[in-house]
Coordinates of C-alpha atoms and ligand atoms in Angstrom, one line a residue:
Chain I
M5 CA 158.5 -5.9 14.9
A6 CA 156.3 -7.9 12.8
Q7 CA 155.5 -6.3 9.4
V8 CA 153.0 -7.1 6.7
S9 CA 154.2 -5.9 3.3
S10 CA 153.5 -6.6 -0.3
I11 CA 155.5 -6.6 -3.4
A12 CA 153.3 -3.8 -5.1
D13 CA 154.9 -1.8 -8.1
E14 CA 158.5 -2.9 -7.6
Q15 CA 159.4 -5.5 -10.0
A16 CA 159.6 -8.9 -8.4
S17 CA 161.6 -11.7 -9.9
T18 CA 158.5 -13.5 -10.3
P19 CA 156.1 -11.8 -12.7
L20 CA 153.6 -9.7 -10.6
S21 CA 150.7 -11.2 -13.0
S22 CA 151.0 -14.4 -11.0
P23 CA 147.3 -14.6 -9.4
K24 CA 148.9 -16.4 -6.3
S25 CA 150.6 -15.2 -3.2
I26 CA 151.5 -16.6 -0.1
V27 CA 152.3 -14.9 3.1
L28 CA 156.1 -15.6 3.7
R29 CA 157.0 -15.5 7.5
I30 CA 160.6 -15.3 8.2
S31 CA 162.4 -15.9 11.5
K32 CA 164.7 -13.3 12.5
F33 CA 167.2 -13.8 15.2
N34 CA 170.6 -12.1 15.8
P35 CA 172.0 -14.2 19.1
K36 CA 174.5 -11.2 19.6
L37 CA 171.5 -8.6 19.8
D38 CA 168.4 -10.2 20.3
E39 CA 166.8 -12.2 23.5
S40 CA 164.5 -14.4 21.2
S41 CA 163.5 -14.8 17.8
K42 CA 160.6 -12.9 16.0
F43 CA 158.7 -13.3 12.9
M44 CA 158.7 -10.9 9.9
E45 CA 155.9 -11.8 7.6
F46 CA 156.1 -10.6 3.7
T47 CA 153.3 -11.3 0.6
V48 CA 155.4 -12.9 -2.0
P49 CA 153.6 -13.6 -5.4
Y50 CA 154.6 -17.0 -6.6
Q51 CA 154.3 -19.2 -9.9
K52 CA 154.1 -23.1 -10.0
W53 CA 157.9 -23.1 -10.1
T54 CA 158.8 -20.6 -7.4
T55 CA 161.1 -22.3 -4.9
V56 CA 161.0 -21.2 -1.3
L57 CA 164.7 -20.0 -1.7
E58 CA 163.4 -17.5 -4.8
A59 CA 160.9 -16.4 -2.4
I60 CA 163.4 -15.3 0.4
L61 CA 165.7 -13.9 -2.2
D62 CA 162.4 -11.7 -3.4
V63 CA 161.9 -10.5 -0.1
K64 CA 165.6 -9.4 0.3
K65 CA 165.5 -7.7 -2.8
H66 CA 162.5 -5.6 -2.2
F67 CA 161.9 -5.5 1.6
D68 CA 164.4 -6.5 4.0
H69 CA 168.1 -6.8 2.8
S70 CA 169.1 -7.8 6.0
V71 CA 167.6 -11.1 6.0
A72 CA 170.6 -14.0 6.6
V73 CA 170.3 -16.9 4.3
R74 CA 173.2 -19.1 2.7
Y75 CA 172.9 -20.4 -0.5
S76 CA 175.1 -21.3 -3.6
C77 CA 174.1 -23.5 -6.2
R78 CA 170.1 -23.1 -6.1
Q79 CA 170.2 -27.1 -7.3
A80 CA 170.4 -29.2 -4.3
T81 CA 173.9 -29.8 -4.6
C82 CA 175.9 -27.5 -2.3
G83 CA 174.2 -28.3 0.8
S84 CA 173.9 -24.8 2.0
C85 CA 170.2 -23.8 1.9
G86 CA 168.8 -26.1 4.5
M87 CA 166.3 -24.6 6.8
M88 CA 162.9 -25.8 8.7
I89 CA 160.1 -25.0 6.2
N90 CA 156.7 -25.3 7.9
G91 CA 158.1 -27.0 10.5
K92 CA 160.4 -29.6 8.7
P93 CA 163.9 -29.7 7.6
K94 CA 164.2 -29.0 3.9
L95 CA 166.5 -27.7 1.4
A96 CA 164.8 -24.0 0.4
C97 CA 166.1 -24.3 -3.3
F98 CA 164.7 -28.0 -3.8
T99 CA 161.3 -26.7 -2.2
K100 CA 158.4 -25.2 -4.5
I101 CA 156.0 -23.2 -2.8
S102 CA 153.4 -24.8 -4.7
E103 CA 154.1 -28.2 -3.3
L104 CA 153.8 -27.1 0.2
D105 CA 149.9 -26.6 -0.1
S106 CA 149.7 -23.8 2.2
D107 CA 148.8 -20.1 2.1
V108 CA 151.5 -19.3 4.8
V109 CA 155.3 -20.6 4.3
T110 CA 157.3 -20.3 7.8
V111 CA 161.1 -20.6 7.7
E112 CA 163.2 -21.0 10.6
P113 CA 166.8 -22.0 11.1
M114 CA 167.6 -25.7 11.1
N115 CA 166.9 -27.5 14.4
N116 CA 170.1 -28.9 16.4
F117 CA 172.2 -26.5 14.7
P118 CA 173.4 -23.1 16.5
V119 CA 171.9 -20.1 14.9
I120 CA 174.5 -17.5 13.3
R121 CA 171.5 -15.1 12.2
D122 CA 168.1 -15.7 10.9
L123 CA 168.2 -18.4 8.8
T124 CA 172.1 -19.2 9.0
V125 CA 173.4 -22.0 10.9
G126 CA 176.8 -23.3 12.2
F127 CA 178.1 -26.1 10.5
E128 CA 181.2 -26.4 12.6
K129 CA 180.4 -29.5 14.6
L130 CA 178.5 -31.4 11.4
F131 CA 182.0 -31.1 9.6
E132 CA 184.0 -32.1 12.8
K133 CA 182.1 -35.2 13.4
H134 CA 182.4 -35.7 9.2
Q135 CA 186.0 -35.8 9.7
K136 CA 185.9 -37.6 12.8
I137 CA 184.9 -40.9 11.0
Q138 CA 187.8 -40.7 8.4
P139 CA 185.7 -40.1 5.2
Y140 CA 188.5 -41.0 2.7
L141 CA 190.0 -44.1 1.5
I142 CA 192.2 -45.8 4.2
R143 CA 194.6 -48.4 2.6
D144 CA 198.4 -49.4 3.2
D145 CA 198.9 -49.3 -0.5
S146 CA 197.7 -45.8 -1.2
E147 CA 200.4 -45.6 -4.1
L148 CA 199.4 -47.6 -7.3
E149 CA 201.6 -50.6 -8.3
S150 CA 203.3 -49.4 -11.6
D151 CA 201.6 -51.4 -13.9
E152 CA 198.1 -50.6 -12.8
R153 CA 196.2 -47.2 -13.4
E154 CA 193.4 -47.6 -11.1
F155 CA 191.6 -49.5 -8.5
L156 CA 189.2 -51.2 -10.2
Q157 CA 185.6 -51.5 -9.2
S158 CA 182.8 -53.9 -10.9
P159 CA 179.5 -51.8 -11.4
Q160 CA 177.9 -54.1 -8.5
E161 CA 180.8 -52.9 -6.2
V162 CA 179.7 -49.4 -6.9
E163 CA 176.2 -49.9 -6.3
Q164 CA 177.3 -50.8 -2.7
Y165 CA 178.3 -47.1 -1.7
I166 CA 177.3 -44.9 -4.7
Q167 CA 174.0 -43.7 -2.9
F168 CA 175.7 -43.0 -0.1
A169 CA 178.1 -40.8 -1.8
N170 CA 175.2 -38.7 -2.8
C171 CA 175.5 -37.0 0.4
I172 CA 175.9 -33.1 0.4
K173 CA 176.5 -32.6 3.8
C174 CA 173.3 -30.3 4.0
G175 CA 172.5 -31.4 7.9
L176 CA 168.7 -32.2 7.2
C177 CA 169.0 -35.6 8.4
N178 CA 170.9 -34.2 11.9
S179 CA 168.1 -31.8 12.1
A180 CA 165.4 -34.4 11.7
C181 CA 167.0 -36.9 14.2
P182 CA 165.3 -37.5 17.4
T183 CA 168.4 -38.4 19.2
M184 CA 170.4 -35.1 17.8
A185 CA 167.6 -33.3 19.4
T186 CA 168.6 -34.0 22.8
D187 CA 172.3 -35.1 22.5
S188 CA 174.4 -32.9 20.5
S189 CA 177.6 -34.9 21.0
F190 CA 176.0 -37.8 19.1
V191 CA 177.9 -38.2 15.9
G192 CA 174.7 -38.0 13.9
P193 CA 173.0 -39.7 10.7
Q194 CA 175.2 -37.7 8.5
A195 CA 178.6 -38.7 9.8
L196 CA 177.5 -42.4 10.4
A197 CA 176.1 -42.8 6.7
Q198 CA 179.5 -41.5 5.5
A199 CA 181.4 -43.9 7.7
Y200 CA 179.2 -46.8 6.0
R201 CA 180.0 -45.2 2.4
Y202 CA 183.4 -45.9 3.0
V203 CA 183.2 -49.3 4.9
A204 CA 180.9 -50.2 1.8
D205 CA 183.7 -49.2 -0.6
S206 CA 185.7 -52.2 -1.9
R207 CA 188.7 -50.2 -2.3
D208 CA 188.6 -49.3 1.5
K209 CA 190.4 -51.2 4.1
G210 CA 189.4 -48.8 7.1
K211 CA 186.5 -50.8 8.2
D212 CA 187.7 -51.8 11.8
T213 CA 189.1 -48.0 12.5
R214 CA 185.9 -46.7 11.6
L215 CA 184.0 -49.2 13.5
N216 CA 185.9 -48.4 16.5
I217 CA 185.5 -44.6 16.2
I218 CA 181.7 -45.1 16.0
D219 CA 181.6 -47.7 19.0
E220 CA 181.4 -45.4 21.7
S221 CA 178.7 -43.7 24.3
H222 CA 177.6 -41.0 21.8
G223 CA 178.1 -43.2 18.9
I224 CA 176.2 -45.3 16.7
W225 CA 174.4 -47.0 19.8
R226 CA 172.2 -43.8 20.0
C227 CA 170.6 -44.5 16.9
H228 CA 167.1 -45.9 17.6
F229 CA 166.4 -46.3 14.0
A230 CA 163.5 -43.5 14.2
G231 CA 164.0 -43.2 10.2
S232 CA 163.4 -39.4 10.0
C233 CA 166.9 -38.6 8.8
S234 CA 166.3 -41.0 5.5
Q235 CA 162.6 -39.5 5.3
V236 CA 164.1 -35.8 5.1
C237 CA 167.7 -36.5 3.1
P238 CA 166.9 -34.5 -0.3
K239 CA 169.6 -37.1 -2.0
G240 CA 168.5 -40.4 -1.4
V241 CA 170.9 -41.2 0.8
D242 CA 169.0 -43.2 3.3
P243 CA 171.5 -42.7 6.2
A244 CA 169.3 -45.1 8.5
M245 CA 170.1 -47.8 6.0
G246 CA 173.5 -47.5 6.2
I247 CA 173.6 -47.1 10.0
Q248 CA 171.6 -50.4 10.4
F249 CA 174.5 -52.0 8.3
L250 CA 177.1 -50.6 10.1
R251 CA 175.4 -51.9 13.3
G252 CA 175.2 -55.1 11.5
Y253 CA 178.8 -55.6 11.5
L254 CA 179.3 -54.5 15.6
L255 CA 176.3 -57.0 16.4
G256 CA 177.9 -59.8 14.2
F257 CA 174.8 -60.2 11.9
R258 CA 177.4 -59.2 9.1
S259 CA 180.9 -59.9 8.4
Chain E
M13 CA 168.9 -26.6 25.8
T14 CA 171.0 -23.7 25.2
E15 CA 170.4 -21.1 22.6
D16 CA 173.5 -21.5 20.8
E17 CA 173.1 -25.2 20.4
H18 CA 169.4 -24.3 18.9
R19 CA 168.5 -28.1 19.9
E20 CA 165.0 -29.2 19.6
G21 CA 164.8 -30.7 22.8
I22 CA 162.6 -33.3 24.6
K23 CA 159.5 -31.6 22.9
G24 CA 161.1 -32.1 19.5
M25 CA 162.4 -35.6 20.0
A26 CA 158.8 -36.4 21.2
N27 CA 156.6 -35.0 18.7
P28 CA 155.4 -37.6 16.9
G29 CA 153.6 -35.4 14.0
R30 CA 156.0 -35.0 11.2
Y31 CA 158.1 -38.1 10.2
G32 CA 155.3 -40.6 9.4
I33 CA 154.9 -44.2 11.4
E34 CA 158.3 -45.0 12.1
R35 CA 158.7 -42.0 14.1
I36 CA 155.1 -42.8 15.9
A37 CA 156.7 -46.2 16.6
Y38 CA 159.8 -44.8 17.9
L39 CA 157.7 -42.9 20.3
L40 CA 155.5 -45.5 21.5
M41 CA 158.7 -48.0 21.9
R42 CA 160.1 -45.5 24.3
L43 CA 156.6 -45.0 26.3
T44 CA 155.7 -48.7 26.4
G45 CA 159.4 -49.4 27.4
L46 CA 159.4 -47.2 30.3
G47 CA 155.8 -48.0 31.0
L48 CA 156.7 -51.7 31.1
L49 CA 159.8 -50.6 33.4
G50 CA 157.2 -49.0 35.8
Y51 CA 155.1 -51.9 35.6
F52 CA 157.8 -54.1 36.5
I53 CA 158.9 -52.4 39.7
A54 CA 155.2 -52.2 40.8
H55 CA 155.1 -56.1 39.9
V56 CA 158.0 -56.8 42.1
Y57 CA 156.4 -54.9 45.1
E58 CA 153.2 -56.1 44.4
T59 CA 154.5 -60.0 44.3
S60 CA 156.3 -58.9 47.5
N61 CA 153.0 -58.9 48.9
I62 CA 153.1 -62.8 49.5
L63 CA 155.1 -62.1 52.5
R64 CA 152.0 -60.9 54.4
G65 CA 150.6 -64.1 54.2
R66 CA 147.5 -65.0 52.4
M67 CA 145.2 -62.1 53.8
G68 CA 147.5 -59.6 52.7
W69 CA 148.0 -61.3 49.0
D70 CA 144.3 -61.3 48.6
D71 CA 143.9 -57.7 49.8
F72 CA 146.3 -56.4 47.6
L73 CA 145.0 -58.5 44.3
A74 CA 141.5 -57.1 45.2
M75 CA 142.9 -53.5 43.6
T76 CA 143.1 -55.5 40.1
Q77 CA 139.5 -56.9 40.5
T78 CA 138.0 -53.1 40.1
T79 CA 137.2 -51.6 36.8
E80 CA 140.1 -49.3 37.2
G81 CA 142.5 -52.2 37.7
H82 CA 141.2 -54.2 34.6
I83 CA 141.7 -51.1 32.5
F84 CA 145.2 -50.9 33.8
L85 CA 145.7 -54.4 33.2
A86 CA 144.6 -54.2 29.8
L87 CA 147.0 -51.0 29.0
V88 CA 150.0 -53.6 30.4
I89 CA 148.9 -56.2 28.2
G90 CA 149.1 -54.1 25.3
M91 CA 152.3 -52.2 26.2
C92 CA 153.9 -55.7 26.3
V93 CA 152.6 -56.9 23.0
F94 CA 153.4 -53.8 21.0
H95 CA 156.8 -53.5 22.7
T96 CA 157.5 -57.2 22.1
G97 CA 156.4 -57.1 18.5
N98 CA 158.0 -53.7 17.6
G99 CA 161.1 -55.0 19.5
I100 CA 161.7 -58.0 17.3
R101 CA 161.4 -55.6 14.3
I102 CA 163.7 -53.4 15.8
M103 CA 166.4 -56.0 16.8
L104 CA 166.3 -57.3 13.3
G105 CA 166.4 -53.7 12.0
H106 CA 169.6 -53.3 13.9
G107 CA 171.2 -56.0 12.9
G108 CA 170.7 -54.5 9.0
V109 CA 167.7 -57.3 8.0
G110 CA 164.6 -56.2 6.2
V111 CA 166.3 -52.4 5.9
G112 CA 166.8 -52.8 2.0
N113 CA 169.5 -52.7 -0.3
P114 CA 171.7 -50.1 -1.4
A115 CA 171.0 -48.8 -5.0
R116 CA 171.4 -46.1 -7.3
P117 CA 169.0 -43.7 -6.0
D118 CA 166.5 -41.9 -8.1
Y119 CA 164.0 -39.2 -7.6
P120 CA 161.9 -38.9 -5.7
Y121 CA 164.1 -41.0 -3.5
Q122 CA 161.6 -43.1 -1.5
P123 CA 164.1 -44.2 1.1
A124 CA 164.5 -48.2 1.0
S125 CA 164.9 -48.7 4.9
Q126 CA 161.5 -47.2 5.4
N127 CA 160.1 -49.9 3.4
Y128 CA 156.6 -51.7 3.4
R129 CA 157.9 -54.6 5.6
Q130 CA 159.0 -52.0 8.3
K131 CA 155.5 -50.8 8.0
I132 CA 153.7 -54.0 8.1
G133 CA 155.7 -54.9 11.2
I134 CA 154.7 -51.6 13.1
Y135 CA 151.1 -51.8 12.1
S136 CA 150.8 -55.4 13.2
S137 CA 152.3 -54.8 16.4
I138 CA 149.8 -52.0 16.9
V139 CA 146.8 -54.5 15.7
L140 CA 148.2 -57.2 17.9
A141 CA 148.4 -55.2 20.8
A142 CA 144.7 -54.1 20.2
V143 CA 143.4 -57.5 19.7
A144 CA 145.4 -58.5 23.0
M145 CA 143.7 -55.7 24.9
M146 CA 140.2 -56.6 23.6
Y147 CA 140.8 -60.2 24.7
G148 CA 142.1 -59.3 28.0
M149 CA 139.3 -56.9 28.7
A150 CA 136.7 -59.5 27.7
V151 CA 138.3 -62.1 29.9
M152 CA 138.5 -59.6 32.8
F153 CA 135.1 -58.1 32.6
G154 CA 133.5 -61.2 31.6
E155 CA 134.2 -62.7 34.8
Ligands
HEM314 C1 160.4 -59.8 24.6 C2 160.1 -58.6 25.5 C3 160.9 -57.6 24.8 C4 161.6 -56.9 23.7 C5 161.7 -58.1 22.3 C6 162.4 -56.0 23.8 C7 163.0 -55.4 22.8 C8 163.2 -54.0 23.1 C9 164.4 -53.1 21.8 C10 164.5 -53.7 20.8 C11 164.5 -52.1 22.4 C12 165.4 -50.9 22.1 C13 164.5 -49.8 21.1 C14 165.3 -48.9 20.7 O1 166.5 -49.0 20.2 O2 164.8 -47.8 20.8 C15 163.6 -52.1 23.7 C16 163.8 -50.8 24.7 C17 163.2 -50.8 26.3 N1 162.7 -51.8 26.8 FE1 162.1 -53.8 26.0 N2 161.7 -55.3 25.1 C18 161.0 -56.4 25.8 C19 160.7 -56.5 27.3 C20 160.8 -55.4 28.0 C21 160.2 -55.3 29.2 C22 159.8 -56.6 30.2 C23 161.0 -54.1 29.7 C24 160.3 -53.6 31.2 C25 160.8 -54.3 32.0 C26 161.4 -53.6 28.7 C27 162.0 -52.1 29.0 C28 162.5 -51.6 27.9 C29 162.9 -50.2 28.2 C30 163.1 -49.1 29.4 C31 163.5 -49.4 27.0 C32 164.1 -48.4 26.6 C33 163.2 -47.4 26.0 C34 163.7 -46.3 25.0 O3 164.7 -45.6 25.6 O4 163.4 -46.0 23.9 N3 161.5 -54.2 27.7 N4 163.1 -53.1 24.0
SF4_315 S1 172.9 -37.7 4.4 FE1 171.3 -36.6 3.1 S2 170.0 -35.0 4.6 FE2 172.3 -35.9 5.7 S3 173.8 -34.4 5.1 FE3 173.9 -36.0 3.6 S4 172.4 -35.4 1.7 FE4 172.0 -34.0 3.7
FES316 S1 171.7 -23.6 -2.7 FE1 172.9 -25.3 -2.9 S2 171.7 -26.9 -1.8 FE2 170.3 -25.1 -2.1

């Protein structure tokens, strides 16, 4: 099934004058039809600024429209385009070919997520676990008193959680996590980081509720602080930090 | 591993090549923990030889007087020192100590939890383990 092609006379999104090209290896797999995944190979020209997503879309446009890939924003905001790029989970729209420093770029579906087709994976479990930690402000007086206009916060209070609020639910962290690799029931770094995002919010009163939710056998105790989640996060969320702070509450290091 | 879950499995969990020294420390912690557990069980068995009297005890202990025995004990020393040193780092980390402070993230988003203190903890555990192994070997082989 492997096929070697190159963008010859057709018009590519990347100018053909580009002197540089890479071999893009795309994992093809349809769980409904195929026994195992296969790689298709394409020679794709690129410029300094060409992203992996653009290269995949070039392939779709000129060679094989059937390549399944999910994307939307193309600017690391929607969290749709996570995939394994040369073996590591990355956003395809946020990864330039030139920074990979390799003549061959291999793209595969993200690990630890069920494959829908080719590069597209299912996020049901990710969202389920995200919802499980109650990702919203919890407080009794959800209605404002008549003379108030908002729940005020100081810049310092905002600083406590704003980095965790950067999460775009791309799932890269869950894909890199060594616990997730063997335990798909593990709540995972994405959801745990979001639990901390709300616990650290001065407007929130749901700390005990959330600590109870994550204090279970497939909960926070399965984190071994390997830190891989934080190393792959494209938004600087640093889930490992949030998780250790949460555990600090449970262990009595913090109050 | 089922294909619908597409989990990386034990091979992915134990692959230390992709995520820096922190992931290597994670793997070493596992391996040394299991190694020490194995040693502990063997150690209980070994010391139970005292029930066979002085002869039995000396007989069994002679095993540790061989070159292989010395290398094995040096490995145990190394595992013990790394596991303890890195264990202290991890216990503090698990409590939220030394994992950095939340801040507005800026590109290129260096994760604060993977900071130099953690790296110093890991590297010094490795160096201490190596030094302890060398000292142990010097004592054992110098006899
Ligand atoms: C002062 C000595 C020790 C300290 C500070 C220590 C600390 C730790 C810590 C913090 C962990 C958890 C690591 C993680 O979360 O991934 C751990 C795991 C473990 N330890 Fe120790 N430990 C010590 C001695 C021992 C001894 C003597 C044994 C064996 C009898 C042992 C066997 C294990 C095992 C089997 C694990 C599980 C490894 C894993 O699943 O990753 N430890 N230790
Ligand atoms: S924490 Fe980072 S890597 Fe994980 S889902 Fe959120 S943005 Fe993606
Ligand atoms: S396309 Fe939206 S994050 Fe990549």
